Amino acid sequence: MHKINLVLLTLLCLLLTSCGKTVSVESYAIVPEPVFLNSKEGSFMLDKKTRLYFENVEQNTETAKYITKSLRKMHFRLSLAGEKTKNCIVFSLNDTTNSEIGDEGYLLEVKEDGINISANTETGLFYGFQTLIQMLPEDISAVRYNKITLPYCTILDYPRFEWRGCLRDVSRHFFSVSEIKKQLDLMALYKMNKFHWHLTDDHGWRIEIDKYPELNSIASFRVDRDTIPWTEIEPAREDEPRTYGGFYTKDEIREIVDYAAQLHIDVIPEIEIPGHCAEILEAYPEFGCADDDTVYHTQISPYWPPRAILCGGNDSVMQFLRDVMDEIIPLFPYEYIHIGGDEAWKDNWKKCHLCQNRIKELKLKNEEELQSWMIIQIEDYLSRRGKRIIGWDEILDGGVSKEATVMSWQGYKGAVNAAAHGNCAIMTPTEFCYYNFYQADTNHHPTAMNGMVTLHKAYQFNPIPSGLNEEQQKYILGGQCNLWTEYINNEEQAEYMLLPRFFAMAECLWTPLDRKNWTLFRSKVERQKIRIRALGYNCGVSSFKPILTTSIADRNTFSVTLDWEVEGTQIFYTTDGSEPSRSHGQQYKGAFTIARGATLRTASYLNDTLREEVYSFPIR
Ligand code: ACM
Ligand code: ZN
């Protein structure tokens, strides 16, 4: 092209982008689905003249600053109005409490004179604002718009559960401060409010502790085997340098806690006791059992069983734990500290004379009770300092205090037992909530922990175990997804595993059960993917294996329905054993029948491309 034309074209592009685009939002696709959403005829136009007005909210509160800053980041530089006028986005704190929306809910209205968001608390306003962001075009973070029309609507919204969490394991692999902040931003956008930070485990200790410097100089680092799949790992040699690892300094912890607070997210640190502690025993072997001569190392691969355990009969171990808690407590200004308690292999305790002496002295029945004794000691110490504990469901095995909260991961039974005894529980059963498991067929996805939680499965999660009466159900605080990172060694992969299942978790924890709708959710996922990709997140690929439901039609025939995870998927199938494709077999349009003993074969297409492979389902 001629040089002068190129310059003119560039100028024209610059002019057009600085003017911005005009867009009309046709419908809303909010995740999690609000409690009540009623769209109406007519629309309001957001433009350069729209003003921001805070009513009853100081402009220098964290929430007001966050809202102003976020709008600016989206190129929406709305000026503040000195008074409430037409064409305003008004954020107001209620003078009188609206009991329907509680502490986290909000009311949002789009009408002819503007947008009103009201709430009882700043948290409610914050969530109302997150909804407003999701009402704007999906690419709002990347594209400059100067006119956006929004359909009139009324939204009334509040969460189903108070605990809406996400765990990140930073021990198996370490993630930087900015990567953690990126996860917190994602949580805020989807109204998640508890960041469970798994800070210590066999593969690395990740928090600065002044009194025990070798936790950081030794236990935070390991030999680097990240270029080799963890399943094929070579053991570390004694002379190999330890180049993989890191830990968060206390200043960095405070930085993240402050950042999370602005996003209305609590940070719950987990310090694992008494098991999953190979890294501690490498740095301080004296905290292991007296009669165990194993030399422990900060682990470099998944290993099983996790035999490393802190000695339950050694007073200096209890002192160590109290000292560590003394440094943890001031960093995390929240109710809870998670003390682990899972998968503590007790073989060493059975052989250790100190552990056995403690069991005799305290007239304990067995090693499970010794674990309970240790945990109750620490719980006591923490409760005198205003903290409560959470532990994985194994803490129930030797008995727990009434105040302990149980995190139920081995199915629902931990929570059922906890609730029956009057203990609170948080649900994270592996079957639905372990996002380190594959999300689709293993042949088509990067290596992950052995297990499968598809998007559809993730969406079926109901935190309330069946069989609890109404009173017991009140002990279920909510749930969370867990991102264990044995097979996740970078942020891009972490996001690939979290998303899009994270949308499912947000909806399972916020939206009332009777407002959940898989088909609607599936279509919203596509629009949310555009939104988060525009924000720089990596998103996983869901399963293309059809979800099959069969029922007996008559003695020799089954009725089959197929479902799919990705909006726009077309399924072609055969029932005579031949290979289906776009040009061979039937396109699935609804339930059909198939003879007992036949094989259903399916081919899923998206945008004219075969996805994954042809699947076969023997029908019996
Ligand atoms: C766990 O997955 N071991 C809590
Ligand atoms: Zn011992």
XYZ file of C-alpha atoms and ligand atoms in Angstrom:
625
model
C 0.000 0.000 0.000
C 1.138 3.540 -0.664
C 2.770 5.087 2.447
C 0.389 8.050 2.591
C -2.652 5.748 2.417
C -1.253 3.718 5.265
C -0.894 6.828 7.409
C -4.459 7.924 6.576
C -5.790 4.465 7.401
C -3.962 4.421 10.729
C -5.338 7.883 11.572
C -8.840 6.747 10.687
C -8.497 3.661 12.895
C -7.211 5.798 15.759
C -10.129 8.186 15.337
C -12.642 5.365 15.295
C -11.172 3.672 18.369
C -11.002 6.901 20.316
C -14.640 7.602 19.461
C -15.571 4.164 20.724
C -18.270 1.782 19.645
C -21.989 1.676 20.199
C -23.610 -1.531 21.303
C -26.996 -2.739 22.324
C -27.053 -5.545 24.907
C -29.839 -7.933 23.894
C -30.019 -10.189 26.933
C -28.159 -10.800 30.149
C -26.026 -13.864 30.884
C -25.136 -13.458 34.547
C -23.175 -16.084 36.472
C -24.093 -16.966 39.138
C -27.749 -16.674 38.122
C -29.470 -14.111 40.368
C -32.298 -15.051 42.709
C -34.721 -12.851 40.743
C -34.210 -11.204 37.355
C -37.002 -9.564 35.452
C -36.208 -7.910 32.120
C -38.668 -5.326 30.844
C -39.494 -3.435 27.661
C -37.249 -0.511 26.975
C -33.614 0.254 27.506
C -31.326 2.720 29.191
C -28.365 4.197 27.380
C -25.074 4.422 29.189
C -22.954 7.115 27.566
C -20.282 9.681 28.221
C -22.779 11.874 30.055
C -23.717 9.157 32.547
C -22.529 10.053 36.032
C -21.626 8.002 39.051
C -23.274 8.857 42.343
C -22.656 7.380 45.787
C -25.548 7.864 48.145
C -24.850 7.249 51.833
C -21.471 5.850 50.811
C -18.304 7.787 51.509
C -16.388 8.241 48.281
C -13.182 7.190 49.950
C -14.429 3.806 51.127
C -12.617 0.830 49.600
C -15.743 -0.202 47.691
C -16.339 3.232 46.158
C -12.677 3.446 45.170
C -12.815 -0.050 43.707
C -15.901 0.760 41.638
C -14.450 3.987 40.278
C -11.108 2.343 39.494
C -12.720 -0.658 37.782
C -14.876 1.524 35.545
C -11.812 3.495 34.589
C -9.933 0.286 33.691
C -12.768 -0.549 31.302
C -12.368 2.851 29.591
C -15.580 3.959 31.284
C -14.430 7.208 32.780
C -17.689 8.269 34.383
C -17.467 11.495 36.334
C -18.872 11.702 39.800
C -22.129 13.599 40.151
C -22.466 16.129 42.948
C -26.128 15.182 43.329
C -28.509 12.518 42.128
C -29.775 13.445 38.679
C -31.061 11.625 35.615
C -28.603 9.461 33.693
C -26.776 8.298 36.828
C -25.472 5.005 38.160
C -26.397 5.306 41.814
C -24.873 3.137 44.543
C -26.724 3.549 47.796
C -26.528 2.003 51.226
C -29.968 1.416 52.697
C -31.065 3.625 55.598
C -33.318 0.849 56.777
C -32.189 -2.745 56.445
C -33.832 -4.757 53.699
C -34.078 -8.117 55.462
C -34.688 -10.032 52.234
C -31.202 -9.406 50.835
C -29.197 -9.840 54.045
C -25.525 -8.927 54.402
C -24.364 -9.836 50.919
C -27.388 -9.188 48.720
C -28.357 -6.213 46.584
C -31.154 -4.773 44.515
C -30.288 -3.567 41.004
C -32.629 -1.701 38.705
C -32.067 -0.466 35.186
C -34.766 2.069 34.320
C -35.344 5.205 32.308
C -33.444 7.574 34.557
C -30.444 5.312 35.142
C -29.160 2.385 37.153
C -29.739 2.020 40.885
C -27.854 -0.435 43.044
C -28.766 -0.577 46.698
C -27.681 -2.854 49.515
C -27.503 -3.085 53.286
C -23.711 -3.348 53.255
C -20.710 -2.436 51.135
C -20.336 -6.133 50.331
C -23.820 -6.085 48.814
C -22.925 -3.019 46.739
C -19.748 -4.752 45.638
C -21.704 -7.786 44.410
C -24.264 -5.531 42.735
C -21.390 -3.912 40.883
C -20.046 -7.329 39.810
C -23.476 -8.055 38.349
C -23.466 -4.711 36.553
C -20.085 -5.552 34.983
C -21.537 -8.808 33.706
C -24.454 -6.905 32.154
C -22.029 -4.934 29.990
C -20.705 -6.419 26.718
C -18.422 -9.440 27.145
C -15.412 -7.626 25.660
C -15.857 -4.517 27.790
C -12.395 -4.918 29.325
C -10.746 -4.803 25.898
C -12.951 -2.617 23.692
C -13.739 1.067 24.060
C -17.489 1.645 23.935
C -19.040 5.056 24.198
C -22.704 4.074 24.080
C -24.168 0.933 25.603
C -27.890 0.320 25.762
C -29.055 -1.966 28.520
C -32.549 -3.497 28.695
C -34.568 -2.340 31.693
C -34.592 -4.909 34.448
C -34.959 -5.538 38.147
C -32.594 -7.893 39.926
C -32.926 -8.952 43.531
C -30.106 -11.151 44.646
C -28.395 -12.779 47.631
C -26.325 -15.948 48.140
C -27.569 -19.423 48.992
C -24.428 -20.130 51.071
C -22.092 -17.980 53.128
C -18.980 -20.075 52.271
C -18.140 -19.833 48.561
C -14.582 -20.959 48.353
C -11.682 -21.948 46.201
C -8.497 -23.697 47.320
C -5.146 -23.119 45.658
C -2.324 -25.506 46.566
C 0.900 -23.511 46.396
C 3.057 -26.258 47.901
C 3.126 -28.779 45.055
C 3.818 -25.864 42.752
C 4.485 -22.300 43.728
C 2.528 -19.347 42.332
C 3.596 -15.721 42.428
C 1.850 -12.870 44.252
C 0.497 -11.521 40.957
C -0.853 -14.952 39.987
C -2.634 -15.230 43.324
C -4.110 -11.758 42.812
C -5.339 -12.839 39.384
C -7.187 -15.738 40.985
C -8.673 -13.372 43.584
C -9.929 -11.080 40.793
C -11.612 -14.055 39.166
C -13.218 -15.040 42.457
C -14.608 -11.531 42.958
C -16.163 -11.425 39.496
C -18.147 -14.566 40.326
C -18.995 -13.570 43.919
C -16.751 -16.149 45.582
C -15.574 -15.074 49.010
C -13.183 -17.561 50.678
C -9.668 -18.112 49.392
C -8.305 -21.279 51.002
C -4.537 -20.997 50.727
C -2.875 -24.407 51.071
C 0.488 -23.078 52.238
C 2.291 -26.138 53.532
C 2.651 -29.718 52.341
C 5.275 -32.353 51.574
C 6.414 -30.476 48.461
C 7.270 -27.135 50.012
C 6.648 -24.762 52.929
C 5.455 -21.451 51.518
C 5.199 -18.890 54.310
C 7.947 -16.947 56.046
C 8.424 -17.994 59.673
C 11.066 -16.037 61.587
C 11.540 -18.408 64.487
C 12.300 -21.436 62.287
C 14.375 -20.030 59.393
C 15.104 -23.453 57.926
C 11.434 -23.795 57.036
C 12.304 -21.234 54.376
C 15.950 -21.911 53.576
C 15.418 -25.694 53.327
C 11.726 -26.666 53.348
C 10.676 -24.077 50.746
C 12.973 -25.438 48.031
C 13.388 -28.683 46.190
C 15.228 -30.241 43.308
C 13.567 -29.184 40.058
C 11.929 -31.978 38.118
C 9.372 -29.868 36.311
C 10.453 -30.816 32.830
C 9.713 -34.490 33.542
C 6.141 -35.745 34.009
C 5.680 -36.218 37.725
C 4.676 -39.823 37.232
C 8.073 -40.673 35.727
C 10.185 -38.773 38.170
C 13.791 -39.645 39.006
C 14.687 -39.423 42.693
C 16.788 -36.429 43.745
C 20.518 -36.983 44.238
C 22.061 -35.711 47.466
C 24.341 -33.222 45.663
C 21.704 -31.782 43.319
C 20.972 -28.073 43.767
C 17.499 -27.146 44.968
C 16.387 -24.634 42.463
C 12.573 -24.952 42.516
C 10.443 -23.228 45.113
C 9.884 -20.073 47.066
C 7.759 -18.736 49.847
C 5.680 -15.660 50.531
C 7.323 -13.105 52.789
C 5.183 -11.648 55.548
C 4.928 -8.416 53.563
C 3.658 -10.355 50.560
C 1.108 -12.167 52.719
C -0.127 -8.824 54.047
C -0.265 -7.476 50.491
C -2.458 -10.379 49.376
C -4.676 -10.225 52.449
C -5.230 -6.474 51.850
C -5.901 -7.054 48.172
C -8.400 -9.808 48.993
C -10.126 -7.604 51.568
C -10.841 -5.001 48.880
C -12.514 -7.788 46.933
C -14.547 -8.866 49.984
C -12.639 -12.148 50.117
C -11.364 -13.775 53.312
C -8.051 -15.613 53.135
C -7.902 -18.860 55.072
C -4.364 -20.159 55.560
C -3.840 -23.899 55.853
C -0.959 -25.189 57.939
C -0.983 -28.991 57.664
C -0.662 -31.044 60.861
C 0.243 -33.733 61.803
C 0.873 -35.398 58.384
C 1.878 -34.128 54.924
C 5.022 -32.691 56.487
C 8.030 -34.212 54.696
C 9.297 -30.679 54.052
C 9.268 -29.835 57.776
C 11.063 -33.075 58.639
C 13.815 -32.376 56.165
C 14.442 -28.996 57.795
C 13.830 -30.162 61.372
C 14.219 -33.976 61.554
C 13.968 -33.771 65.356
C 10.191 -33.180 64.994
C 9.745 -36.658 63.514
C 9.128 -39.779 65.581
C 11.877 -40.966 67.874
C 12.263 -44.462 66.464
C 11.979 -43.542 62.771
C 15.305 -43.335 60.966
C 13.874 -42.369 57.566
C 15.600 -39.373 56.014
C 12.810 -37.141 54.702
C 13.127 -34.761 51.776
C 10.924 -32.035 50.441
C 9.119 -34.131 47.881
C 9.624 -33.774 44.162
C 6.808 -35.983 42.892
C 3.442 -37.353 43.946
C 4.309 -39.943 46.564
C 2.222 -42.466 48.404
C 1.652 -43.228 51.169
C 2.621 -39.924 52.793
C 4.449 -41.438 55.798
C 6.005 -38.263 57.147
C 4.291 -37.313 60.406
C 5.110 -34.980 63.281
C 5.734 -36.864 66.511
C 2.658 -36.819 68.720
C 4.617 -37.564 71.889
C 7.278 -34.883 71.692
C 6.599 -31.643 73.611
C 8.934 -29.684 71.365
C 6.630 -30.453 68.410
C 3.719 -28.875 70.250
C 5.911 -25.878 71.062
C 6.893 -25.633 67.378
C 3.232 -25.624 66.349
C 2.337 -22.971 68.898
C 5.269 -20.828 67.729
C 4.225 -21.139 64.095
C 0.635 -20.217 64.970
C 1.928 -17.177 66.876
C 3.344 -15.900 63.590
C 0.349 -16.943 61.476
C -2.349 -15.371 63.685
C -1.415 -11.693 63.190
C -1.192 -12.099 59.419
C -4.740 -13.341 58.863
C -7.428 -11.221 60.518
C -10.203 -13.796 60.114
C -12.149 -16.229 62.221
C -10.608 -19.409 60.780
C -7.249 -21.146 60.466
C -7.202 -24.493 58.630
C -5.047 -27.097 60.369
C -5.178 -29.872 57.752
C -5.528 -33.233 59.483
C -5.962 -35.323 56.326
C -4.156 -38.490 55.334
C -1.887 -38.587 58.388
C -0.168 -41.986 58.094
C 0.222 -43.270 61.637
C 2.694 -46.177 61.130
C 5.464 -44.153 62.746
C 3.301 -43.371 65.767
C 2.668 -47.087 66.301
C 6.423 -47.684 66.540
C 7.420 -44.546 68.440
C 7.952 -44.872 72.201
C 7.188 -41.175 72.753
C 3.859 -41.442 70.930
C 2.995 -44.664 72.744
C 3.920 -43.101 76.119
C 1.606 -40.166 75.376
C -1.232 -42.546 74.471
C -0.770 -44.428 77.774
C -0.334 -41.337 79.881
C -3.506 -39.712 78.517
C -5.404 -43.042 78.474
C -6.146 -42.622 74.768
C -7.632 -45.546 72.890
C -5.470 -45.419 69.779
C -3.434 -43.293 67.367
C -6.586 -41.597 65.981
C -7.230 -40.255 69.464
C -3.628 -39.087 69.656
C -4.227 -37.042 66.470
C -7.406 -35.620 68.016
C -5.500 -34.753 71.183
C -2.871 -32.840 69.167
C -5.497 -30.989 67.176
C -7.528 -30.112 70.262
C -4.358 -28.752 71.920
C -3.789 -26.454 68.962
C -7.474 -25.598 68.730
C -7.408 -24.576 72.399
C -4.365 -22.442 71.826
C -6.002 -20.762 68.845
C -9.380 -20.288 70.478
C -7.745 -18.431 73.381
C -6.470 -16.083 70.670
C -9.890 -15.625 69.081
C -9.581 -18.179 66.261
C -11.510 -21.256 65.204
C -10.177 -24.243 63.320
C -11.199 -26.019 60.141
C -9.866 -29.499 59.449
C -10.310 -32.105 56.715
C -12.933 -34.724 57.574
C -10.380 -37.137 59.116
C -10.368 -34.871 62.187
C -13.657 -36.568 63.106
C -11.936 -39.976 63.444
C -10.693 -39.599 67.008
C -13.305 -37.039 68.115
C -13.471 -33.255 67.741
C -14.572 -30.306 69.824
C -17.974 -28.758 69.049
C -16.359 -25.611 67.664
C -14.276 -27.288 64.953
C -15.525 -26.937 61.375
C -15.160 -29.983 59.174
C -14.192 -29.817 55.517
C -15.887 -32.805 53.943
C -13.815 -34.083 51.021
C -14.292 -37.866 51.111
C -17.848 -37.668 49.859
C -20.668 -36.340 52.007
C -20.328 -38.574 55.049
C -17.954 -36.265 56.945
C -20.515 -33.480 56.728
C -23.388 -35.765 57.709
C -21.473 -36.860 60.835
C -20.399 -33.323 61.593
C -23.922 -31.904 61.279
C -25.358 -34.747 63.376
C -22.929 -33.761 66.165
C -23.601 -30.046 65.823
C -20.355 -29.207 64.010
C -20.331 -26.894 61.010
C -19.200 -28.346 57.685
C -17.909 -27.094 54.350
C -18.485 -29.311 51.334
C -15.791 -30.209 48.888
C -16.444 -33.823 47.874
C -13.869 -35.072 45.326
C -16.596 -36.304 42.985
C -17.790 -32.765 42.242
C -15.223 -30.321 43.565
C -11.703 -31.517 42.703
C -10.798 -29.372 39.729
C -7.340 -30.951 39.585
C -9.135 -33.966 38.092
C -9.608 -34.232 34.343
C -12.520 -32.260 32.911
C -12.769 -34.426 29.797
C -11.460 -37.551 28.146
C -7.869 -38.247 29.246
C -6.688 -38.879 25.651
C -7.428 -35.313 24.692
C -6.227 -33.357 27.695
C -2.955 -32.607 29.476
C -2.014 -35.025 32.285
C -4.057 -34.390 35.387
C -4.839 -36.126 38.662
C -6.589 -39.394 38.053
C -10.310 -38.625 38.342
C -13.001 -36.945 36.251
C -15.139 -33.916 37.004
C -16.758 -32.736 33.789
C -18.502 -29.371 33.581
C -21.845 -31.159 33.688
C -20.791 -33.106 36.790
C -19.453 -29.955 38.436
C -22.834 -28.307 37.823
C -24.663 -31.171 39.596
C -22.955 -30.304 42.899
C -25.416 -29.710 45.700
C -23.677 -28.838 48.960
C -26.563 -30.096 51.101
C -26.123 -33.836 51.799
C -29.310 -35.852 51.517
C -30.712 -37.145 54.796
C -30.109 -34.033 56.883
C -33.111 -32.536 58.609
C -33.803 -28.826 58.370
C -31.972 -28.089 61.618
C -28.902 -30.078 60.579
C -28.799 -28.418 57.147
C -28.016 -25.138 58.894
C -24.579 -26.546 59.771
C -23.591 -26.706 56.105
C -21.822 -23.406 55.535
C -21.289 -23.908 51.812
C -18.620 -25.413 49.629
C -15.532 -24.910 47.560
C -13.560 -26.179 44.596
C -9.996 -27.344 45.127
C -7.080 -26.805 42.836
C -4.365 -29.198 43.975
C -1.308 -28.619 41.861
C 0.678 -31.848 41.577
C 0.075 -31.742 37.816
C -0.282 -27.988 37.466
C 3.020 -26.169 37.251
C 2.057 -22.823 35.739
C -0.705 -20.256 35.955
C -1.983 -20.870 32.437
C -2.616 -24.509 33.290
C -4.151 -23.547 36.648
C -6.692 -21.385 34.813
C -7.267 -24.112 32.227
C -8.265 -26.454 35.036
C -10.328 -23.896 36.955
C -12.283 -22.587 34.003
C -15.003 -23.065 32.947
C -15.811 -25.338 35.937
C -15.385 -22.359 38.248
C -18.584 -20.875 36.768
C -20.401 -24.031 37.844
C -19.074 -23.763 41.382
C -20.092 -20.109 41.627
C -23.651 -20.949 40.570
C -23.894 -24.032 42.835
C -22.945 -21.909 45.846
C -24.895 -18.734 45.141
C -28.023 -19.551 43.171
C -31.107 -21.111 44.787
C -31.472 -24.774 43.784
C -34.723 -24.137 41.927
C -33.130 -21.376 39.832
C -30.316 -23.601 38.559
C -30.832 -24.550 34.929
C -28.221 -26.587 33.050
C -29.318 -25.558 29.538
C -29.353 -21.873 30.382
C -26.062 -22.233 32.254
C -24.427 -23.920 29.252
C -25.328 -21.012 26.999
C -24.125 -18.463 29.564
C -20.783 -20.291 29.784
C -19.986 -19.384 26.181
C -20.515 -15.703 26.867
C -18.558 -15.884 30.113
C -15.659 -17.504 28.266
C -15.452 -14.444 25.987
C -15.502 -12.205 29.045
C -12.715 -13.937 30.931
C -10.562 -14.424 27.844
C -10.802 -10.679 27.220
C -9.540 -10.261 30.779
C -6.512 -12.446 29.998
C -7.571 -15.770 31.545
C -6.971 -19.114 29.933
C -10.022 -21.310 29.729
C -10.199 -25.106 29.564
C -11.982 -27.197 26.976
C -14.998 -29.127 28.189
C -15.923 -32.682 27.343
C -17.379 -33.628 23.979
C -18.336 -37.115 25.085
C -22.155 -37.077 25.018
C -23.940 -37.435 28.332
C -26.100 -40.491 27.918
C -29.320 -41.247 29.789
C -31.089 -44.526 29.104
C -34.399 -45.857 30.334
C -36.151 -49.117 29.563
C -38.795 -48.559 26.856
C -39.932 -52.164 26.645
C -38.434 -55.640 27.120
C -35.915 -55.320 24.285
C -35.681 -51.601 23.748
C -34.142 -48.674 25.539
C -35.004 -45.032 25.164
C -31.901 -42.833 24.908
C -31.418 -39.124 25.431
C -28.148 -37.335 24.776
C -26.870 -34.159 26.294
C -23.691 -32.149 25.688
C -21.476 -29.657 27.468
C -20.500 -27.107 24.841
C -23.207 -24.892 23.394
C -23.537 -25.428 19.654
C -22.377 -29.072 19.647
C -24.060 -31.280 17.046
C -24.143 -35.010 17.679
C -24.388 -37.592 14.892
C -24.991 -41.198 15.796
C -25.432 -44.730 14.478
C -26.934 -47.787 16.125
C -25.725 -50.423 13.613
C -22.063 -50.337 14.612
C -20.954 -48.197 11.647
C -18.883 -45.062 12.132
C -21.008 -41.916 12.433
C -20.004 -38.613 10.859
C -21.690 -35.499 9.483
C -22.474 -37.448 6.346
C -23.308 -40.795 7.898
C -25.869 -41.587 10.573
C -28.573 -39.477 12.181
C -28.232 -36.063 13.702
C -29.460 -36.131 17.303
C -32.683 -34.113 17.641
C -34.280 -35.715 20.674
C -34.910 -39.020 22.474
C -34.734 -42.164 20.313
C -34.964 -45.882 20.903
C -32.298 -48.518 20.503
C -32.371 -52.307 20.787
C -30.894 -53.994 23.869
C -27.420 -55.319 22.998
C -26.799 -52.794 20.197
C -23.911 -50.311 20.270
C -24.583 -46.616 20.054
C -21.742 -44.733 18.348
C -21.552 -40.945 18.471
C -19.543 -38.197 16.785
C -19.666 -34.677 18.278
C -19.082 -31.724 15.967
C -18.523 -28.106 16.810
C -18.099 -25.568 14.009
C -18.010 -28.431 11.491
C -15.048 -30.123 13.162
C -15.132 -33.546 14.790
C -14.249 -33.133 18.459
C -12.257 -35.681 20.426
C -13.195 -39.040 18.859
C -16.058 -41.339 17.930
C -17.411 -42.819 21.176
C -19.087 -46.211 21.535
C -21.730 -46.997 24.140
C -22.809 -50.640 24.443
C -26.506 -50.641 25.406
C -27.462 -53.315 27.968
C -7.206 -34.102 50.458
O -7.526 -34.094 49.254
N -6.286 -34.929 50.896
C -7.848 -33.220 51.391
Zn 6.329 -40.161 67.849
